[in-house]
Amino acid sequence: MPEPTKKEENEVPAPAPVPPPEEPNKEKDVGNASPKDEEEASPSNALPPGLGSRALERKDSEWSLGESPASEDQEKQNANSQLSTLFVEKPQTGRVKVGENITFIAKVKAEDLLRKPTIKWFKGKWMDLASKAGKHLQLKESFERQSRVYTFEMQIIKAKENYAGNYRCEVTYKDKFDSCSFDLEVHESTGTTPNIDIRSAFKRREVKQQEEEPEIDVWDLLKNANPNEYEKIAFQYGITDLRGMLKRLKRMRRVEKKSAAFAKILDPAYQIDKGGRVRFVVELADPKLEVKWYKNGQEIRPSTKYIFEHKGCERIMFINNCQLTDDSEYYVTAGDEKCSTELFVREPPILVTKQLEDTNAYCGEKVELECEVSEDDANVKWFKNGEEIIPGPKSRYKVKVEGKKHTLIIEGATKADSAEYSVMTTGGQSSAKLSVGLKPLKILTPLTDLTVQLGKEICLKCEISENVTGKWTKNGLPVQEGDRLKVVHKGRIHKLVINSALIEDEGDYVFTPDAYTDTLPAKVHVIDPPKINLDGLDADNTVTVIAGSKLRLEIPISGEPPPKVIWSRADKAIMEGSGRIKAESYPDSSTLIIDTAEREDSGVYNINLKNEAGEAHASIKIKVVDIPDPPVAPNVTDVGDDWCIMNWEPPAYDGGSPILGYFIERKKKQSSRWMRLNFELCKETTFEPKKMIEGVAYEVRIFAVNAIGISKPSMPSKPFVPLAVTSPPTLLAVDSVTDTTVTMKWRPPDQIGAAGLDGYVLEYCFEGTEEWIVANTDLIDKTKFTITGLPTDAKIFVRVKAVNKAGASEPKYYSQPILVKEIIEPPKIRIPRHLKQTYIRRVGEAVNLVIPFQGKPRPELTWTKDGAEIDKNQINIRNSETDTIIFIRKAERSHSGKYDLQVKVEKFVESASIEIQIVDRPGPPQLVKIEDVWGENVALTWTPPKDDGNAAITGYTIQKADKKSMEWFTVIEHYHRTNATITELVIGNEYYFRVFAENMCGLSEDATMTKESAVIAKDGKVYKNPVYEDFDFTEAPMFTQPLVNTYAVAGYNATLNCSVRGNPKPKITWMKNKVAIVDDPRYRMFSNQGVCTLEIRKPSPYDGGTYCCQAVNNLGTVEVECKLEVKGGLSFCRLLLQGVPPNIIDSYLRDLQSSTPEGY
């Protein structure tokens, strides 16, 4: 079995021109093959044409690196990658000296790619260089948008010998893949390649290395090493295909398992020289098994190349005349099992049979260097001074191969081609020196000096003895060809042609033939009359400058020789040198300088040019502009609640530039902070500031703006205060009318504002006229005023205005004309709702009742109590124009009764009654008796108290006391009957009982106690059940709470409520104006626990009237009535919600409708 040899540490592929050394052959005899057939050749870097990189890769991996050969899938992948179109430029194999830098470039076309492709750089097959980037390795990428090409670079800095090897670049994008391999050779920096025996040199180096370091078997290291140390070993011993070697190692370990079909399997690998014969042997466990041989998955058939032999259990295959194409994987199958191996074919070394010869040549000649090698079409490398020559389409070097003859051709040799050239094969090398010299040069026609007019053609011509190229220079700088400048070379004649000569074409021209030191000089002189270039100015040659700034006006001029420049203004020359206005001259321009420009500097400036070729004149107008003068103080013409209107005049001087607009600022008078009101220029000379605070004094000012800037601010305007008139007064109504006067009343405005309210102005006009007469000469503060001196039976219109500092408000008009004639208004009493039922107060409390009424003229009022006059010493009566008040400071029970009020206006009389009930605590019950005692129980009876406190008795409280302690304890509270049974008494005790009466004011002050006591006997007694008569619960219907007269608002639901009792339960019937309400959807009737409710949905004025509730059962019929008055619309509701008394609302509505509503 052949064993892999150790790769020397830091050993790299052989630097040119030295080939790699031969490794010691450690392969043992394989089978029965002859020594000749099994002779092994050392691996070589020089591969014959047609042999792919895969073969070299396999040799290096097997015998130098210990890697497994490339699989068939990898070959297909490489083949596919060659057809891929991702790469537009692939990295090429390169050579570098130790310590130098080298860059490999790959380019990818991005026209069909939506995103950046992924690129990876590898050394060998597995080492990803992305993780190795650092001091000696840099990876860069860029993207050129115009050509849409991605450029990827791998730069190796300060190369070392162990950097040499095979590299791979892979690019992927989605399902596309492309890769390419290239080599890097690193060699020591030597001037020439010594002509020594390569084999002996490597033998000496090999012996030296063996002396320095004992031979190490990498296979043994990997077999015995921890898997975590595989990468370290691969790096130390230069293994670049660690994965393949590990697969091989795994396969070797796997085949150690005993096979059922094979007694002896194939060795893991075989090596043979090209043209040799190899022998594969397996030994079967069962000789009857059928054996098949395969090469790269394809079955091998017997032929003259492949010979099969059977010797007992041995199955032998011979491969004759091994070629590089036989380098591949082989396996044999027996039954369901197989074993495999790999064959490596080595190429024999190629010798140089004819050496190179030293050669001399002249520049421009064709040079050929020839040598012969031992085999046809052998792989030969050429070197120049130790660096490999890579021929190509763009290279000056071409290699010609004719069988064993190899020729290096150099077209048009130059002095730079003088060097030592060498040729190297796998088995030898040869070198020779090439010397390239120059022929003597003769100048046949020299260059001559030229003087040309501007715009004419310049032609410099010379002729030399040799047909060589040359270089043109102008003033020591190379001449660049262009559209106007052409360099012509025809044989020995050289021309420099310049069309349309320019001033810059003037200078010293020199022609220098290549490879010669001789020069041909000539001078070119271009003349031109003076010119002034004003293209950079306006059409009228006007230059505008801002006042206060510096003007530096540079005017381009031309002329050869340079002209003399004179600036002048108003026939006065402007001198060069110091001064606020001065001139400066330069070869190609003249400059007019004005320091700190002023308005007086505006005017026309002249420039004059003069030289030998002629004169030139021009005029330039300079305009000095400035910011405008500030406007005059603005005028405020009108003021509102938060606005004002202001105007102003434009500034007297606009700064030489039109006014573009104005900025307006304002501030509070007491403040120093100005606030800008417009951020866009105001084009007009009037403005309306808004959003000011009412009642605060303000000032405004103006800035004028032109193209130069903003002027200084104007003087502030006179202070002004935004004020607003109030809103109109509200609720203007007629209070009273006589034959000569009309009294009006109103309410203050809803909005008064910061200006406050100074007073009111009342105006009137007669019907049929439009002249409004002021009723009050001075402002009035009150909201009521009487207009006097009016003719009887006249009709007037009335309006009122609110006045403050801002002026009078909008007037509030009375809606209709008012007839000046006293109107008799029938009296009407407005009994408050809480007085429509009995008014109850306790003894000692105050009584204060206000009853509004209406009527004109002022009515007469009469109060009576229970039909008799009221004692004014006990009851106070106070009357006004609109109401009457009953006041009792401390109520007594004698104040209870029915109070009648009579209101009389002439023949009209209105009456109303009020029930007042003054209540007190009741007296004690009259008599408490013990009716019976049995067991632990006592039956008590008592009679109600004589004095109920002027209120119904609501209950009784019963207490007991033990005779021994006489401490009273409450037994029953709020008891309604006049008899009770006391239970759970203690046997053997003797008890007294007492009873308190209770009404709405509380318990009676005293209690009535039983005269005798009740003894709870210890001995049992037979209790006799008393005989009770059946109680009659039947009761005629009776209203416990009557209906009350009610106001309703049109459009809002109204309810009428009362309560009734009776047994059996009475039937309830509702009637309106004595007509029963049946199945009317506008009414809803409820009855719950004796409370009867009638709901009227959204009533109208027509729903007003007398409503009656009737209760009927077998024992009788009872009715209760009330009056419902519906006030019209939302006006009444709104006024009522605002807290206006109903009598005022009613008067207001009646005045609006000019009609008197019906009374109750």
Tab-separated table of N, CA, C and O in Angstrom, residues 52-55 57-58 69-84 87 90 124-125 166-170 177-181:
chain	number	residue	atom	x	y	z
A	52	GLY	N	-5.676	19.003	-17.404
A	52	GLY	CA	-6.385	20.037	-16.658
A	52	GLY	C	-5.786	20.259	-15.291
A	52	GLY	O	-4.924	19.543	-14.824
A	53	SER	N	-6.320	21.297	-14.650
A	53	SER	CA	-5.857	21.627	-13.308
A	53	SER	C	-6.236	20.548	-12.321
A	53	SER	O	-5.644	20.408	-11.276
A	54	ARG	N	-7.234	19.737	-12.670
A	54	ARG	CA	-7.669	18.680	-11.759
A	54	ARG	C	-6.577	17.649	-11.530
A	54	ARG	O	-6.357	17.160	-10.414
A	55	ALA	N	-5.839	17.309	-12.599
A	55	ALA	CA	-4.781	16.314	-12.445
A	55	ALA	C	-3.701	16.835	-11.514
A	55	ALA	O	-3.228	16.143	-10.629
A	57	GLU	N	-4.081	19.025	-9.279
A	57	GLU	CA	-4.688	19.101	-7.958
A	57	GLU	C	-4.658	17.742	-7.282
A	57	GLU	O	-4.387	17.584	-6.116
A	58	ARG	N	-4.933	16.693	-8.056
A	58	ARG	CA	-4.951	15.345	-7.499
A	58	ARG	C	-3.551	14.926	-7.089
A	58	ARG	O	-3.352	14.312	-6.051
A	69	PRO	N	-8.951	12.749	-4.187
A	69	PRO	CA	-9.117	13.338	-5.524
A	69	PRO	C	-10.480	13.964	-5.670
A	69	PRO	O	-11.417	13.646	-4.961
A	70	ALA	N	-10.551	14.859	-6.628
A	70	ALA	CA	-11.826	15.526	-6.904
A	70	ALA	C	-12.827	14.532	-7.413
A	70	ALA	O	-12.518	13.643	-8.183
A	71	SER	N	-14.057	14.679	-6.975
A	71	SER	CA	-15.113	13.759	-7.403
A	71	SER	C	-15.636	14.151	-8.763
A	71	SER	O	-15.357	15.215	-9.291
A	72	GLU	N	-16.459	13.239	-9.296
A	72	GLU	CA	-17.029	13.498	-10.620
A	72	GLU	C	-18.000	14.672	-10.579
A	72	GLU	O	-18.079	15.454	-11.522
A	73	ASP	N	-18.693	14.831	-9.434
A	73	ASP	CA	-19.605	15.968	-9.313
A	73	ASP	C	-18.846	17.277	-9.351
A	73	ASP	O	-19.307	18.262	-9.938
A	74	GLN	N	-17.650	17.283	-8.739
A	74	GLN	CA	-16.849	18.508	-8.772
A	74	GLN	C	-16.404	18.821	-10.187
A	74	GLN	O	-16.344	19.973	-10.595
A	75	GLU	N	-16.073	17.768	-10.954
A	75	GLU	CA	-15.682	18.013	-12.346
A	75	GLU	C	-16.835	18.627	-13.128
A	75	GLU	O	-16.662	19.559	-13.905
A	76	LYS	N	-18.059	18.084	-12.852
A	76	LYS	CA	-19.209	18.641	-13.570
A	76	LYS	C	-19.454	20.091	-13.154
A	76	LYS	O	-19.775	20.935	-13.981
A	77	GLN	N	-19.281	20.331	-11.861
A	77	GLN	CA	-19.478	21.700	-11.372
A	77	GLN	C	-18.478	22.643	-12.005
A	77	GLN	O	-18.802	23.740	-12.412
A	78	ASN	N	-17.216	22.213	-12.102
A	78	ASN	CA	-16.200	23.059	-12.737
A	78	ASN	C	-16.519	23.275	-14.205
A	78	ASN	O	-16.317	24.346	-14.752
A	79	ALA	N	-17.018	22.245	-14.843
A	79	ALA	CA	-17.378	22.397	-16.250
A	79	ALA	C	-18.516	23.387	-16.415
A	79	ALA	O	-18.525	24.205	-17.323
A	80	ASN	N	-19.491	23.267	-15.511
A	80	ASN	CA	-20.616	24.208	-15.589
A	80	ASN	C	-20.178	25.632	-15.310
A	80	ASN	O	-20.671	26.589	-15.898
A	81	SER	N	-19.228	25.769	-14.351
A	81	SER	CA	-18.788	27.117	-14.011
A	81	SER	C	-18.072	27.778	-15.166
A	81	SER	O	-18.089	28.988	-15.319
A	82	GLN	N	-17.437	26.975	-16.016
A	82	GLN	CA	-16.751	27.562	-17.167
A	82	GLN	C	-17.751	28.116	-18.167
A	82	GLN	O	-17.459	29.021	-18.923
A	83	LEU	N	-18.975	27.524	-18.152
A	83	LEU	CA	-19.993	28.014	-19.085
A	83	LEU	C	-20.783	29.172	-18.502
A	83	LEU	O	-21.588	29.768	-19.177
A	84	SER	N	-20.609	29.439	-17.185
A	84	SER	CA	-21.387	30.500	-16.552
A	84	SER	C	-20.951	31.854	-17.090
A	84	SER	O	-19.835	32.035	-17.550
A	87	PHE	N	-18.807	35.760	-14.328
A	87	PHE	CA	-17.520	36.435	-14.401
A	87	PHE	C	-17.360	37.104	-15.755
A	87	PHE	O	-17.576	36.474	-16.803
A	90	LYS	N	-11.773	37.100	-14.834
A	90	LYS	CA	-11.400	36.166	-13.785
A	90	LYS	C	-9.991	36.476	-13.300
A	90	LYS	O	-9.161	36.980	-14.053
A	124	GLY	N	-6.665	26.624	-1.567
A	124	GLY	CA	-6.925	25.196	-1.663
A	124	GLY	C	-8.404	24.973	-1.913
A	124	GLY	O	-9.024	25.642	-2.723
A	125	LYS	N	-8.982	23.984	-1.175
A	125	LYS	CA	-10.388	23.672	-1.399
A	125	LYS	C	-11.273	24.059	-0.232
A	125	LYS	O	-12.486	24.044	-0.352
A	166	ASN	N	-2.536	26.993	-4.606
A	166	ASN	CA	-3.699	27.127	-5.488
A	166	ASN	C	-4.801	27.870	-4.749
A	166	ASN	O	-5.099	27.573	-3.596
A	167	TYR	N	-5.413	28.832	-5.435
A	167	TYR	CA	-6.500	29.627	-4.869
A	167	TYR	C	-7.733	29.454	-5.746
A	167	TYR	O	-7.637	29.130	-6.938
A	168	ARG	N	-8.877	29.724	-5.125
A	168	ARG	CA	-10.142	29.586	-5.877
A	168	ARG	C	-11.062	30.752	-5.513
A	168	ARG	O	-11.128	31.173	-4.352
A	169	CYS	N	-11.766	31.249	-6.514
A	169	CYS	CA	-12.729	32.344	-6.336
A	169	CYS	C	-14.097	31.835	-6.769
A	169	CYS	O	-14.242	31.341	-7.895
A	170	GLU	N	-15.070	31.938	-5.887
A	170	GLU	CA	-16.435	31.479	-6.179
A	170	GLU	C	-17.387	32.663	-6.064
A	170	GLU	O	-17.300	33.448	-5.117
A	177	PHE	N	-24.009	30.012	-10.394
A	177	PHE	CA	-22.743	29.741	-9.716
A	177	PHE	C	-21.618	29.817	-10.730
A	177	PHE	O	-21.768	29.394	-11.889
A	178	ASP	N	-20.506	30.373	-10.284
A	178	ASP	CA	-19.333	30.440	-11.155
A	178	ASP	C	-18.097	30.401	-10.257
A	178	ASP	O	-18.105	30.949	-9.157
A	179	SER	N	-17.058	29.734	-10.725
A	179	SER	CA	-15.819	29.667	-9.949
A	179	SER	C	-14.634	29.560	-10.900
A	179	SER	O	-14.787	29.162	-12.065
A	180	CYS	N	-13.489	29.913	-10.408
A	180	CYS	CA	-12.273	29.783	-11.192
A	180	CYS	C	-11.108	29.585	-10.233
A	180	CYS	O	-11.143	30.048	-9.082
A	181	SER	N	-10.095	28.893	-10.703
A	181	SER	CA	-8.902	28.615	-9.895
A	181	SER	C	-7.710	29.347	-10.496
A	181	SER	O	-7.638	29.572	-11.713
